Coordinates of C-alpha atoms in Angstrom, one line a residue:
M151 CA 73.0 163.6 121.9
S152 CA 70.8 160.6 121.5
D153 CA 71.3 160.6 117.5
I154 CA 74.5 158.6 118.0
L155 CA 72.4 156.1 119.8
I156 CA 70.1 155.5 117.0
R157 CA 72.8 155.8 114.2
L158 CA 75.0 152.8 115.9
A159 CA 71.8 150.7 116.4
Q160 CA 70.8 150.9 113.0
V161 CA 74.6 149.9 112.1
L162 CA 74.0 146.8 114.7
E163 CA 70.9 145.8 113.0
A164 CA 72.7 145.8 109.7
R165 CA 75.6 143.5 111.3
K166 CA 73.3 140.5 111.7
Q167 CA 73.5 140.2 107.5
A168 CA 77.6 140.6 107.9
D169 CA 79.7 137.7 107.0
S170 CA 81.2 137.3 110.6
D171 CA 85.0 136.9 109.0
D172 CA 84.4 140.7 108.4
S173 CA 82.5 142.1 111.1
Y174 CA 83.2 141.7 115.2
V175 CA 79.3 142.2 116.0
A176 CA 78.3 139.7 113.3
R177 CA 80.9 137.2 115.0
L178 CA 78.9 138.1 118.6
Y179 CA 75.7 137.7 117.1
G180 CA 77.0 134.4 115.8
K181 CA 78.0 133.2 119.0
G182 CA 74.8 133.5 120.7
L183 CA 73.3 135.3 123.6
D184 CA 75.7 133.8 126.2
A185 CA 78.9 135.2 124.4
I186 CA 76.8 138.9 124.3
L187 CA 76.1 138.7 128.1
K188 CA 79.7 137.3 128.9
K189 CA 81.3 140.6 127.2
I190 CA 78.5 142.8 128.8
G191 CA 80.0 141.2 132.2
E192 CA 83.4 141.7 131.0
E193 CA 82.8 145.5 130.1
A194 CA 81.0 146.2 133.5
T195 CA 84.0 144.7 135.6
E196 CA 86.4 146.9 133.5
T197 CA 84.1 149.9 134.1
V198 CA 84.0 149.2 137.9
M199 CA 88.2 148.8 137.7
A200 CA 88.3 152.1 135.8
A201 CA 86.3 154.2 138.1
K202 CA 88.0 152.9 141.1
D203 CA 91.6 153.5 139.6
G204 CA 89.7 157.1 139.4
D205 CA 91.2 157.5 135.6
P206 CA 88.6 159.4 133.8
V207 CA 89.7 158.9 130.3
R208 CA 89.8 155.2 130.9
L209 CA 86.6 155.1 132.8
T210 CA 84.4 157.0 129.5
A211 CA 86.3 154.8 127.3
E212 CA 85.0 151.3 129.0
I213 CA 81.7 153.0 129.5
A214 CA 81.6 153.4 126.2
D215 CA 82.4 149.6 125.4
L216 CA 79.7 148.9 128.1
W217 CA 77.3 151.0 126.4
F218 CA 78.1 149.5 122.6
H219 CA 77.8 145.7 124.3
C220 CA 74.5 146.5 125.6
L221 CA 73.6 148.1 122.4
V222 CA 74.2 144.7 120.8
L223 CA 72.4 142.9 123.1
L224 CA 69.2 145.1 122.3
A225 CA 69.9 144.3 118.8
Q226 CA 70.0 140.8 119.0
Q227 CA 66.9 140.8 121.4
G228 CA 64.8 142.5 118.7
L229 CA 65.0 146.1 120.8
G230 CA 66.7 149.2 120.7
P231 CA 67.8 152.3 122.1
E232 CA 64.6 154.0 121.6
Q233 CA 63.3 151.6 124.2
V234 CA 65.5 152.2 126.9
L235 CA 65.3 156.2 126.2
A236 CA 61.7 156.1 126.5
E237 CA 61.8 154.1 129.9
L238 CA 64.4 156.9 131.2
D239 CA 62.0 159.4 129.6
R240 CA 59.0 157.4 131.7
R241 CA 61.0 157.7 134.7
F242 CA 62.2 161.3 134.5
G243 CA 61.0 163.7 137.3
L244 CA 60.1 160.1 139.8
S245 CA 61.8 159.9 142.7
G246 CA 64.2 156.9 142.7
I247 CA 63.1 155.2 145.9
A248 CA 59.1 155.8 144.2
E249 CA 60.4 154.2 141.0
K250 CA 61.6 151.5 142.6
A251 CA 58.9 150.5 144.8
A252 CA 56.6 150.5 141.9
R253 CA 58.5 148.1 140.2
S254 CA 58.7 145.7 143.6
S255 CA 55.2 145.5 143.5
R256 CA 54.8 144.8 139.6
T257 CA 56.6 141.8 140.5

Protein backbone atom coordinates (compact mmCIF):
# COMPACT_ATOMS: atom_id res chain seq x y z
CA MET A 1 0.00 0.00 0.00
CA SER A 2 2.84 2.42 0.73
CA ASP A 3 4.02 1.86 -2.87
CA ILE A 4 1.70 4.63 -4.02
CA LEU A 5 3.40 7.04 -1.62
CA ILE A 6 6.81 6.14 -3.03
CA ARG A 7 5.60 6.49 -6.64
CA LEU A 8 3.98 9.83 -5.85
CA ALA A 9 7.16 11.02 -4.14
CA GLN A 10 9.10 10.21 -7.30
CA VAL A 11 6.68 12.29 -9.39
CA LEU A 12 6.86 15.17 -6.91
CA GLU A 13 10.65 15.07 -7.06
CA ALA A 14 10.53 15.22 -10.86
CA ARG A 15 8.19 18.22 -10.68
CA LYS A 16 11.03 20.23 -9.14
CA GLN A 17 12.40 20.46 -12.68
CA ALA A 18 9.02 21.11 -14.34
CA ASP A 19 7.79 24.39 -15.78
CA SER A 20 5.50 26.18 -13.34
CA ASP A 21 3.17 27.01 -16.23
CA ASP A 22 2.59 23.28 -16.76
CA SER A 23 2.64 21.91 -13.21
CA TYR A 24 0.67 22.83 -10.11
CA VAL A 25 3.38 21.28 -7.94
CA ALA A 26 6.16 23.16 -9.73
CA ARG A 27 4.18 26.34 -9.15
CA LEU A 28 3.91 25.52 -5.42
CA TYR A 29 7.65 24.84 -5.22
CA GLY A 30 8.26 28.16 -6.97
CA LYS A 31 6.17 30.04 -4.43
CA GLY A 32 8.24 28.57 -1.61
CA LEU A 33 7.76 27.12 1.83
CA ASP A 34 5.14 29.58 3.07
CA ALA A 35 2.80 28.77 0.17
CA ILE A 36 3.18 25.04 0.78
CA LEU A 37 2.51 25.47 4.50
CA LYS A 38 -0.52 27.64 3.79
CA LYS A 39 -1.91 24.94 1.51
CA ILE A 40 -1.39 22.29 4.20
CA GLY A 41 -3.24 24.49 6.68
CA GLU A 42 -6.14 24.91 4.26
CA GLU A 43 -6.32 21.18 3.60
CA ALA A 44 -6.15 20.38 7.32
CA THR A 45 -9.06 22.75 7.96
CA GLU A 46 -11.08 21.20 5.13
CA THR A 47 -10.34 17.75 6.60
CA VAL A 48 -11.65 18.82 9.99
CA MET A 49 -14.78 20.30 8.42
CA ALA A 50 -15.47 17.13 6.40
CA ALA A 51 -15.11 15.02 9.53
CA LYS A 52 -17.44 17.29 11.49
CA ASP A 53 -19.99 17.06 8.66
CA GLY A 54 -19.85 13.26 8.81
CA ASP A 55 -19.29 12.90 5.07
CA PRO A 56 -17.01 9.88 4.57
CA VAL A 57 -16.53 10.44 0.82
CA ARG A 58 -15.54 14.08 1.31
CA LEU A 59 -13.40 13.18 4.33
CA THR A 60 -11.45 10.64 2.28
CA ALA A 61 -10.93 13.18 -0.51
CA GLU A 62 -9.78 15.87 1.92
CA ILE A 63 -7.35 13.54 3.65
CA ALA A 64 -5.95 12.60 0.23
CA ASP A 65 -5.44 16.33 -0.47
CA LEU A 66 -3.79 16.79 2.93
CA TRP A 67 -1.46 13.83 2.46
CA PHE A 68 -0.60 15.01 -1.05
CA HIS A 69 0.40 18.45 0.16
CA CYS A 70 2.37 16.94 3.06
CA LEU A 71 4.28 14.90 0.48
CA VAL A 72 4.96 18.12 -1.45
CA LEU A 73 6.38 19.61 1.76
CA LEU A 74 8.54 16.56 2.39
CA ALA A 75 9.96 16.74 -1.14
CA GLN A 76 10.55 20.47 -0.84
CA GLN A 77 12.52 19.77 2.34
CA GLY A 78 14.57 16.99 0.73
CA LEU A 79 12.66 14.23 2.50
CA GLY A 80 10.24 11.56 1.40
CA PRO A 81 7.61 9.21 2.69
CA GLU A 82 10.31 6.67 3.55
CA GLN A 83 11.37 8.76 6.54
CA VAL A 84 7.80 9.12 7.77
CA LEU A 85 7.08 5.42 7.28
CA ALA A 86 10.29 4.55 9.14
CA GLU A 87 9.23 6.78 12.02
CA LEU A 88 5.78 5.18 12.12
CA ASP A 89 7.42 1.76 12.07
CA ARG A 90 9.70 2.79 14.94
CA ARG A 91 6.67 3.83 16.97
CA PHE A 92 4.64 0.71 16.15
CA GLY A 93 3.86 -1.23 19.29
CA LEU A 94 4.83 1.63 21.60
CA SER A 95 2.31 3.08 23.95
CA GLY A 96 1.24 6.48 22.67
CA ILE A 97 1.68 7.85 26.16
CA ALA A 98 5.22 6.44 26.45
CA GLU A 99 6.15 7.64 22.97
CA LYS A 100 4.94 11.17 23.70
CA ALA A 101 6.81 11.20 27.02
CA ALA A 102 9.99 10.12 25.22
CA ARG A 103 9.59 12.98 22.70
CA SER A 104 9.04 15.46 25.55
CA SER A 105 12.24 14.37 27.30
CA ARG A 106 14.25 14.95 24.09
CA THR A 107 13.20 18.60 23.81
